[in-house]
CSV table of C-alpha atoms in Angstrom, one decimal:
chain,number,residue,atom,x,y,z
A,1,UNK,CA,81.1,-157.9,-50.9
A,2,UNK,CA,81.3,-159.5,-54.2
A,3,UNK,CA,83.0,-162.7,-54.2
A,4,UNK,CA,85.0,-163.9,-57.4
A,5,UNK,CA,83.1,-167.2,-57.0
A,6,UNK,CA,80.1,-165.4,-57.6
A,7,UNK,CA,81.3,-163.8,-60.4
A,8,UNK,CA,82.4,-166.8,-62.0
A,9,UNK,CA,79.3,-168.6,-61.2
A,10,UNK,CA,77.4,-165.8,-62.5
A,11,UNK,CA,80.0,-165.8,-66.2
A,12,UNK,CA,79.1,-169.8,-66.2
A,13,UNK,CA,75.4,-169.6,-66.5
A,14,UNK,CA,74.9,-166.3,-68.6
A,15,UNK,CA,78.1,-166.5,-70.6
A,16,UNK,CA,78.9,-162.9,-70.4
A,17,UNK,CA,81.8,-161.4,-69.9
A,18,UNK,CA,84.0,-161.1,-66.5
A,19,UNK,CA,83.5,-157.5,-65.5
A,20,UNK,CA,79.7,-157.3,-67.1
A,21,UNK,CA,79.6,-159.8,-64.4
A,22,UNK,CA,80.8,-157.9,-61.7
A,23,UNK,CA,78.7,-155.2,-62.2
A,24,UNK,CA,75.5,-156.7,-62.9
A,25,UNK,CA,76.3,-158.3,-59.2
A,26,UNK,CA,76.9,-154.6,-57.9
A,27,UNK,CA,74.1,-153.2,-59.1
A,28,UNK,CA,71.4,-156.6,-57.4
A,29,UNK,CA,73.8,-156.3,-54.5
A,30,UNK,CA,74.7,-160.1,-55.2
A,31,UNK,CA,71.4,-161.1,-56.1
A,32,UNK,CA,71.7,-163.8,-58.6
A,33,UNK,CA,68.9,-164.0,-59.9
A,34,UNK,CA,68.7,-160.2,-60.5
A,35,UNK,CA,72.1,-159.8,-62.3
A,36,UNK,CA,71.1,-162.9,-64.8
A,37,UNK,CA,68.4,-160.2,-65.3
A,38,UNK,CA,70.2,-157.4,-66.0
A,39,UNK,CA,72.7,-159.1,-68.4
A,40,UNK,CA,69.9,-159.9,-70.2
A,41,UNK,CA,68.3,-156.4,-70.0
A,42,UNK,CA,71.3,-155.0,-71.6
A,43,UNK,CA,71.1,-156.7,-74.6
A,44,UNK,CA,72.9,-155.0,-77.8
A,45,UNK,CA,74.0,-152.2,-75.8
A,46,UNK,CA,76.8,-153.9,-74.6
A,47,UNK,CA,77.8,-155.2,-77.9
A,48,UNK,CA,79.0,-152.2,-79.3
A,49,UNK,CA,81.8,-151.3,-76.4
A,50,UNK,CA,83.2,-154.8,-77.7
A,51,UNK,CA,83.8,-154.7,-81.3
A,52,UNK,CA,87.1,-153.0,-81.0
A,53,UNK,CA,88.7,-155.5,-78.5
A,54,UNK,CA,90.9,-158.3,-80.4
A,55,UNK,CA,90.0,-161.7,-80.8
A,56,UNK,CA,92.6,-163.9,-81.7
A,57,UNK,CA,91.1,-167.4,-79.9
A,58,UNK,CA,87.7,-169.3,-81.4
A,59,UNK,CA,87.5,-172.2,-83.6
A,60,UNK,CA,88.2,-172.9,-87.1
A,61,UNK,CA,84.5,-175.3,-88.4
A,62,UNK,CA,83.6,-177.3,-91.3
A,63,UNK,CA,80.7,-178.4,-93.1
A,64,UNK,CA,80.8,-181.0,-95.7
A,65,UNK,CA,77.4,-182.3,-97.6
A,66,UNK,CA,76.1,-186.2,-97.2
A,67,UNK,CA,77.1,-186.7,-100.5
A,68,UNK,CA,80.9,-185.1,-100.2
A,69,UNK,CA,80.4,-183.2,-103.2
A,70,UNK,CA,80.8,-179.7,-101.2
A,71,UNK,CA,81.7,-177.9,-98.0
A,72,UNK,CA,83.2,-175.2,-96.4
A,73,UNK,CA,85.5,-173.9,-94.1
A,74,UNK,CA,85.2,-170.9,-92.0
A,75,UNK,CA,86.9,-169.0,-89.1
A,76,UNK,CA,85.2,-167.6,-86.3
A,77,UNK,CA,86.9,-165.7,-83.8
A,78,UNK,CA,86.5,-164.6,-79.5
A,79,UNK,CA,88.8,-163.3,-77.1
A,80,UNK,CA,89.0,-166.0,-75.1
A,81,UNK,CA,89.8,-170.1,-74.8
A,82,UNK,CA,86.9,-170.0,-72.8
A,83,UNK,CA,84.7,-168.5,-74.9
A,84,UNK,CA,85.7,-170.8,-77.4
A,85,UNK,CA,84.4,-173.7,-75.8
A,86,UNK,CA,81.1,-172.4,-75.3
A,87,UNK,CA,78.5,-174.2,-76.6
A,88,UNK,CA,76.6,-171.6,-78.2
A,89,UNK,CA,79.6,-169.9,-80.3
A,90,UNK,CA,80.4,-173.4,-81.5
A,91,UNK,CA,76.8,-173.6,-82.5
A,92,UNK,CA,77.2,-170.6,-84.7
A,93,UNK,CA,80.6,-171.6,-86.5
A,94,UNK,CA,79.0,-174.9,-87.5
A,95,UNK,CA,76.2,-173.4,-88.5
A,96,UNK,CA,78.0,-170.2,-90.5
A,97,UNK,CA,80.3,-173.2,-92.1
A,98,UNK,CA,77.1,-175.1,-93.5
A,99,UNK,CA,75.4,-171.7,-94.8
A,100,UNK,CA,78.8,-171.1,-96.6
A,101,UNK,CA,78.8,-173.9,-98.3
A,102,UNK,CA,75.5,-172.8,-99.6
A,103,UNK,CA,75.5,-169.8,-100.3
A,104,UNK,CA,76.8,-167.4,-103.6
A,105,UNK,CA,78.4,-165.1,-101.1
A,106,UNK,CA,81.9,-164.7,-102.1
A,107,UNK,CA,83.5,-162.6,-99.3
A,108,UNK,CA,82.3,-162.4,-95.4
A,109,UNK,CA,80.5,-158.6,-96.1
A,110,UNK,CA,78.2,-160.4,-98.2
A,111,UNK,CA,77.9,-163.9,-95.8
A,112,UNK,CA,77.4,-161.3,-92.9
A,113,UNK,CA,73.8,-160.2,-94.7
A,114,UNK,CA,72.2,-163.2,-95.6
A,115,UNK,CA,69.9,-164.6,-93.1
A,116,UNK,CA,70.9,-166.7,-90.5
A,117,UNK,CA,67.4,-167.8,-89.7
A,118,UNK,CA,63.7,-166.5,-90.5
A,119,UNK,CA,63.8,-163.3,-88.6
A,120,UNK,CA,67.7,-161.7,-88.3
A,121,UNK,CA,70.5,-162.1,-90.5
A,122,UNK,CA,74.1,-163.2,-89.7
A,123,UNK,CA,75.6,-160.0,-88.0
A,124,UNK,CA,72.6,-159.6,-86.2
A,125,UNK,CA,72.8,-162.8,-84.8
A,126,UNK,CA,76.6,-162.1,-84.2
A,127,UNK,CA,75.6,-159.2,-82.4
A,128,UNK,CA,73.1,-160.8,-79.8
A,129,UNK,CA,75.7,-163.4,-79.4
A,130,UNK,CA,78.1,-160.7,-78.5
A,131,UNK,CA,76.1,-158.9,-76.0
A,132,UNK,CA,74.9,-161.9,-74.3
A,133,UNK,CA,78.5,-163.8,-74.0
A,134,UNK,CA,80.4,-160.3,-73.2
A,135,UNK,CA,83.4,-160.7,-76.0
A,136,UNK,CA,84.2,-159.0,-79.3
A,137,UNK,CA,83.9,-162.3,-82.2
A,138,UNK,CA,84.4,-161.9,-85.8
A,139,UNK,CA,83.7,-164.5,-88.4
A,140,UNK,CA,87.3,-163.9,-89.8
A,141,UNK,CA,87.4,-166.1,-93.1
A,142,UNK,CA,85.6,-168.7,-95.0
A,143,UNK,CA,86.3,-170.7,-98.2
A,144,UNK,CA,84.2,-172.9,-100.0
A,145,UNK,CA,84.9,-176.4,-101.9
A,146,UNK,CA,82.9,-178.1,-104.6
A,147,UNK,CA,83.2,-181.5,-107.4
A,148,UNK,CA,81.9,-182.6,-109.6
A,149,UNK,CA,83.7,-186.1,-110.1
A,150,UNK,CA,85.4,-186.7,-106.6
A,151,UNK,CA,85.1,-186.1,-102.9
A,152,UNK,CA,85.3,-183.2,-100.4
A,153,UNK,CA,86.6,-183.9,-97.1
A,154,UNK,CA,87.7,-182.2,-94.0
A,155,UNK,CA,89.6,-182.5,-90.8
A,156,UNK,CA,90.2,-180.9,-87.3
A,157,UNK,CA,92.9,-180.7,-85.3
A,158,UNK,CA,93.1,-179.9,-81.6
A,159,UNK,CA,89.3,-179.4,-81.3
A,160,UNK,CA,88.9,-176.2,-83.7
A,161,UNK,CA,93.0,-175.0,-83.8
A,162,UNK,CA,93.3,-176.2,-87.2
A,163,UNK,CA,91.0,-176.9,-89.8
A,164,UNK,CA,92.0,-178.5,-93.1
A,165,UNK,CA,89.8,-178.8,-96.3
A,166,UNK,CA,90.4,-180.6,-99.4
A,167,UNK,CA,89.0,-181.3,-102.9
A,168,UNK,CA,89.7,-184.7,-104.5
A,169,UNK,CA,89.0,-185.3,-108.3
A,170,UNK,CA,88.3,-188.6,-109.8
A,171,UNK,CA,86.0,-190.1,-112.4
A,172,UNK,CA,85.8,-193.3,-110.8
A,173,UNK,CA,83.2,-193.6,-107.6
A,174,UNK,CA,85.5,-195.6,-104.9
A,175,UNK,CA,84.9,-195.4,-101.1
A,176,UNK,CA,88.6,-195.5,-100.8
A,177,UNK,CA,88.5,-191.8,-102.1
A,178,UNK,CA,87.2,-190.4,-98.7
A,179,UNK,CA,90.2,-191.9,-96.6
A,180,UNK,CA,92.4,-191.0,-99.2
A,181,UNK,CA,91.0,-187.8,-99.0
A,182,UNK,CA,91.2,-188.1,-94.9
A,183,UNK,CA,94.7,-188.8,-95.5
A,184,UNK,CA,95.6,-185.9,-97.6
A,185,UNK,CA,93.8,-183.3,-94.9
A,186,UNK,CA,96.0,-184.7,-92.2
A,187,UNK,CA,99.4,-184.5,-94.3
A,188,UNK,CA,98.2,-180.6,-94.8
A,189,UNK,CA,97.3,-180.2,-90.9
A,190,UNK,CA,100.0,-181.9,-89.8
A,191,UNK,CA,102.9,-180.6,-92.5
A,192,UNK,CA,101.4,-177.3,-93.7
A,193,UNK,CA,102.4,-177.2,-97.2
A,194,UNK,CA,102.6,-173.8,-99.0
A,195,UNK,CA,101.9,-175.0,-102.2
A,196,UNK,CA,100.0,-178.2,-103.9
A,197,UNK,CA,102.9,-178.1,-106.3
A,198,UNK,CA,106.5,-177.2,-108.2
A,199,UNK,CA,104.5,-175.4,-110.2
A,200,UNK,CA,102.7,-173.4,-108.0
A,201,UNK,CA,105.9,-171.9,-106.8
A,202,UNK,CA,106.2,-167.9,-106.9
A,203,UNK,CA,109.3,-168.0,-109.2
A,204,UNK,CA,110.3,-164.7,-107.6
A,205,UNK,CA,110.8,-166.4,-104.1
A,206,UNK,CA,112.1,-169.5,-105.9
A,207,UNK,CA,115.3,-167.6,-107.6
A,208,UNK,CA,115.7,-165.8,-104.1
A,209,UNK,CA,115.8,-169.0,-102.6
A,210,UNK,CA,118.4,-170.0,-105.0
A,211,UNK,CA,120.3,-167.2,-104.4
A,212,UNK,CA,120.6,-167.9,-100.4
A,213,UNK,CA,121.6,-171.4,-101.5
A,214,UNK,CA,124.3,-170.0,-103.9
A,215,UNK,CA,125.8,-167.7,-101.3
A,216,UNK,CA,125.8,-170.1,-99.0
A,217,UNK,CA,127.3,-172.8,-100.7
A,218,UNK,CA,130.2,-170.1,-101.5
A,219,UNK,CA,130.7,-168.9,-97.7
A,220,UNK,CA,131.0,-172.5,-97.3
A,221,UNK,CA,134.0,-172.8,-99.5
A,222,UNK,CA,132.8,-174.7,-102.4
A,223,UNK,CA,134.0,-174.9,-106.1
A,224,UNK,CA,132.1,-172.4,-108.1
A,225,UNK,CA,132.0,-175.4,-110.8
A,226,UNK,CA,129.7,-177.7,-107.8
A,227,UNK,CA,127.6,-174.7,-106.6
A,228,UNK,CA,125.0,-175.5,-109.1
A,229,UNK,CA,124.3,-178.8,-108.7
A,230,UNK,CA,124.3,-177.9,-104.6
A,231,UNK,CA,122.0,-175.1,-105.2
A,232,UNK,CA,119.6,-177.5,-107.6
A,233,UNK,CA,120.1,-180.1,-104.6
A,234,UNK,CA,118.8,-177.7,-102.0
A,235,UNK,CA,116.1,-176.5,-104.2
A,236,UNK,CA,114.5,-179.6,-104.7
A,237,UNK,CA,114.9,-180.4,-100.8
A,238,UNK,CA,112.9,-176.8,-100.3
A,239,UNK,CA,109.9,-178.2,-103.0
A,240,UNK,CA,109.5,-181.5,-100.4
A,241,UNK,CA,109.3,-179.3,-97.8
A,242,UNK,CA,107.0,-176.7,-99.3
A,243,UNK,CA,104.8,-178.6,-101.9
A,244,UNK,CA,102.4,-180.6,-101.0
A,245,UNK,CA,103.4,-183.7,-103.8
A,246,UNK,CA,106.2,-183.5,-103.2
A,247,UNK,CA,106.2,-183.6,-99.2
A,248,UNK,CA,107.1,-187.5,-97.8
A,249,UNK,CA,103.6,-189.1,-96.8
A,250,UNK,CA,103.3,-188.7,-92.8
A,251,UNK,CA,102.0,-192.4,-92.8
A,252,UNK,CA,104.8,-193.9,-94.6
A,253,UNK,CA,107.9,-191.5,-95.2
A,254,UNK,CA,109.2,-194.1,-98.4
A,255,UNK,CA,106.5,-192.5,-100.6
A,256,UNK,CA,105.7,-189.0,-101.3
A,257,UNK,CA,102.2,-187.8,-101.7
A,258,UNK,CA,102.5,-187.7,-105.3
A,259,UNK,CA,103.6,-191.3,-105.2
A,260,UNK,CA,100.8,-192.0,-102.9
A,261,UNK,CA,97.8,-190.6,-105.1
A,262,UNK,CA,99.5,-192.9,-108.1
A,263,UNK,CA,99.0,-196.0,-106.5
A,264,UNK,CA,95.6,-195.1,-105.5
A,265,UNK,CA,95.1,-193.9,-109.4
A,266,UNK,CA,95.7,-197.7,-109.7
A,267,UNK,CA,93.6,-199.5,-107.3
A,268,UNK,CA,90.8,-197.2,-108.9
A,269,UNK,CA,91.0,-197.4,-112.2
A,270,UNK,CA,90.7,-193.6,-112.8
A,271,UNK,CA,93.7,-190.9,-111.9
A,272,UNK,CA,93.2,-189.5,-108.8
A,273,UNK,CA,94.2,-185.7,-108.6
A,274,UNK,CA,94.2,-182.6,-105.6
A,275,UNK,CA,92.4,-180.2,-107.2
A,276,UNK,CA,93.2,-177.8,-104.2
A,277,UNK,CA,93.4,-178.0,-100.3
A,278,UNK,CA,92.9,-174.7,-97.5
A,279,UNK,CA,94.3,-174.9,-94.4
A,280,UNK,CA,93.4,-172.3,-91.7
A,281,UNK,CA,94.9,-172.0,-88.2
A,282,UNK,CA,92.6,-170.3,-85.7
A,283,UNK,CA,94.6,-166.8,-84.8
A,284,UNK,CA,97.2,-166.9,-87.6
A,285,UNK,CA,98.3,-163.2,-88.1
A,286,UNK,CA,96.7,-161.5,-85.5
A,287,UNK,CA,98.4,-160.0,-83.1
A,288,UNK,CA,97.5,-161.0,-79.6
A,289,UNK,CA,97.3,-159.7,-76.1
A,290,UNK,CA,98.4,-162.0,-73.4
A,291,UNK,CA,95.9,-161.7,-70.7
A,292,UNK,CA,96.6,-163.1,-66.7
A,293,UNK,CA,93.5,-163.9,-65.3
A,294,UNK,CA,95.1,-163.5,-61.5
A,295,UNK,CA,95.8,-159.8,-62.6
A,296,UNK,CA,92.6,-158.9,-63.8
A,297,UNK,CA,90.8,-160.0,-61.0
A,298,UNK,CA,93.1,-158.3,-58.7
A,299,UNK,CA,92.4,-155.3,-60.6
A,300,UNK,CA,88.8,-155.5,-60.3
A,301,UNK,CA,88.9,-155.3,-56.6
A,302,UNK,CA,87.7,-159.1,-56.2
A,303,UNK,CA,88.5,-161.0,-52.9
């Protein structure tokens, strides 16, 4: 009989997946050694019967140069948590994060065909790493970051949840820049703005927004002759909550981030400007499938 600790033991030293694992033990009638064999035997084969499954876990990576002058940030998705923590599919979202801050590729098609190494390209790689592991993964998203004058930086949150980038312009060469850039990654992470500023706002969704405050303001009673100034009030209580300069610094809520970058601009010599900022959080917008464990073992038929 096939024991779900052998199973398990079998998933922890080959990677693949949970029912690959059962089988492989099936068909060696429990032989260890014999079903490492035939995950391996398998190969791409069993890559193919995985590419439709979702994969809504992973890790979002980074890559920024010595010099801080460029970097990237990329998305690379599993099925699994556990999958995520393996130390192989980290492995390939660092190293898919360093190429795309190299490379001229402009969308993943295009990172997908470069070559990963001397002998196989990016989605051939992907592949192997597939079949051996036993998940469907995608490298969802990327986006790159360079400067001339300034710093790149990069955080992450939650050991791959959340991955922030930032580009910082200034003419001056201070090593304050890369805290303050550290600082501005972790007001993004932890405050997700939707814009950098006012003037980034869609005015379509701004004069809907005004529109909700208007009728609200008028459910609630108010003189038509106040509603504006409310509405105005609310409006710029939505840009500190949406734009990034205007959001209260997480670090001291006196001073906005605007405020912030001013009296860095100071200590400098030389303004000090966001020239733009990504913020990806691993899963965001794909529907998932809640999986229980207990259940799919019980399925299988594993005692």
């Amino acid at each position: 009989m096939i024991t779900a600790q052998a199973v398990k033991e079998l998933r922890e030293r080959t990677g693949a997946g949970m029912m690959d694992c059962k089988k492989a033990l099936t068909e060696t009638n429990g032989d260890m050694e014999k079903a490492v064999e035939v995950l391996r035997e398998k190969g791409l084969a069993a890559a193919a019967k995985k590419a439709g499954r979702v994969a809504a876990e992973g890790i979002v990576a980074t890559y920024v140069s010595e010099d801080m002058k460029k970097g990237a940030m990329v998305e690379v998705n599993c099925e699994t948590d556990f999958v995520a923590a393996n130390e192989e599919f980290i492995a390939f979202a660092n190293k898919i994060a360093e190429m795309a801050a190299n490379t001229s590729a402009t969308t993943v098609e295009e990172l997908s065909a470069e070559k990963y190494n001397d002998e196989k390209t990016v989605q051939e790689v992907l592949t192997e790493l597939i079949a051996k592991i036993g998940e469907n993964m995608t490298v969802r998203r990327f986006n790159k970051f360079s400067v001339e004058n300034g710093v790149v930086q990069s955080y992450i949150h939650g050991g791959g949840r959340i991955g922030v980038m930032v580009e910082l312009a200034c003419d001056a060469s201070a090593p304050v820049l890369a805290t303050v850039a550290k600082d501005v990654c972790m007001q993004v992470a932890a405050a997700n703005p939707l814009f950098l500023s006012q003037a980034e706002v869609d005015q379509k969704a701004l004069e809907t927004e005004k529109e909700i405050y208007r009728a609200q303001a008028l459910n609630e009673g108010k003189p038509e002759k106040i509603v504006d100034k409310m509405v105005m009030g609310r409006i710029q209580k939505y840009f500190k909550e949406v734009c990034l300069l205007d959001q209260a610094w997480v670090k001291d809520g006196d001073k906005s981030i605007s405020k912030y970058l001013q009296e860095i601009s100071k200590e400098v010599g030389s303004p000090v400007t966001i020239v733009k900022y990504a913020r990806f959080e691993r899963g965001e917008g794909i529907e998932k499938k809640e999986e229980n464990f207990a259940e799919e073992v019980a399925k299988m038929g594993v005692k």
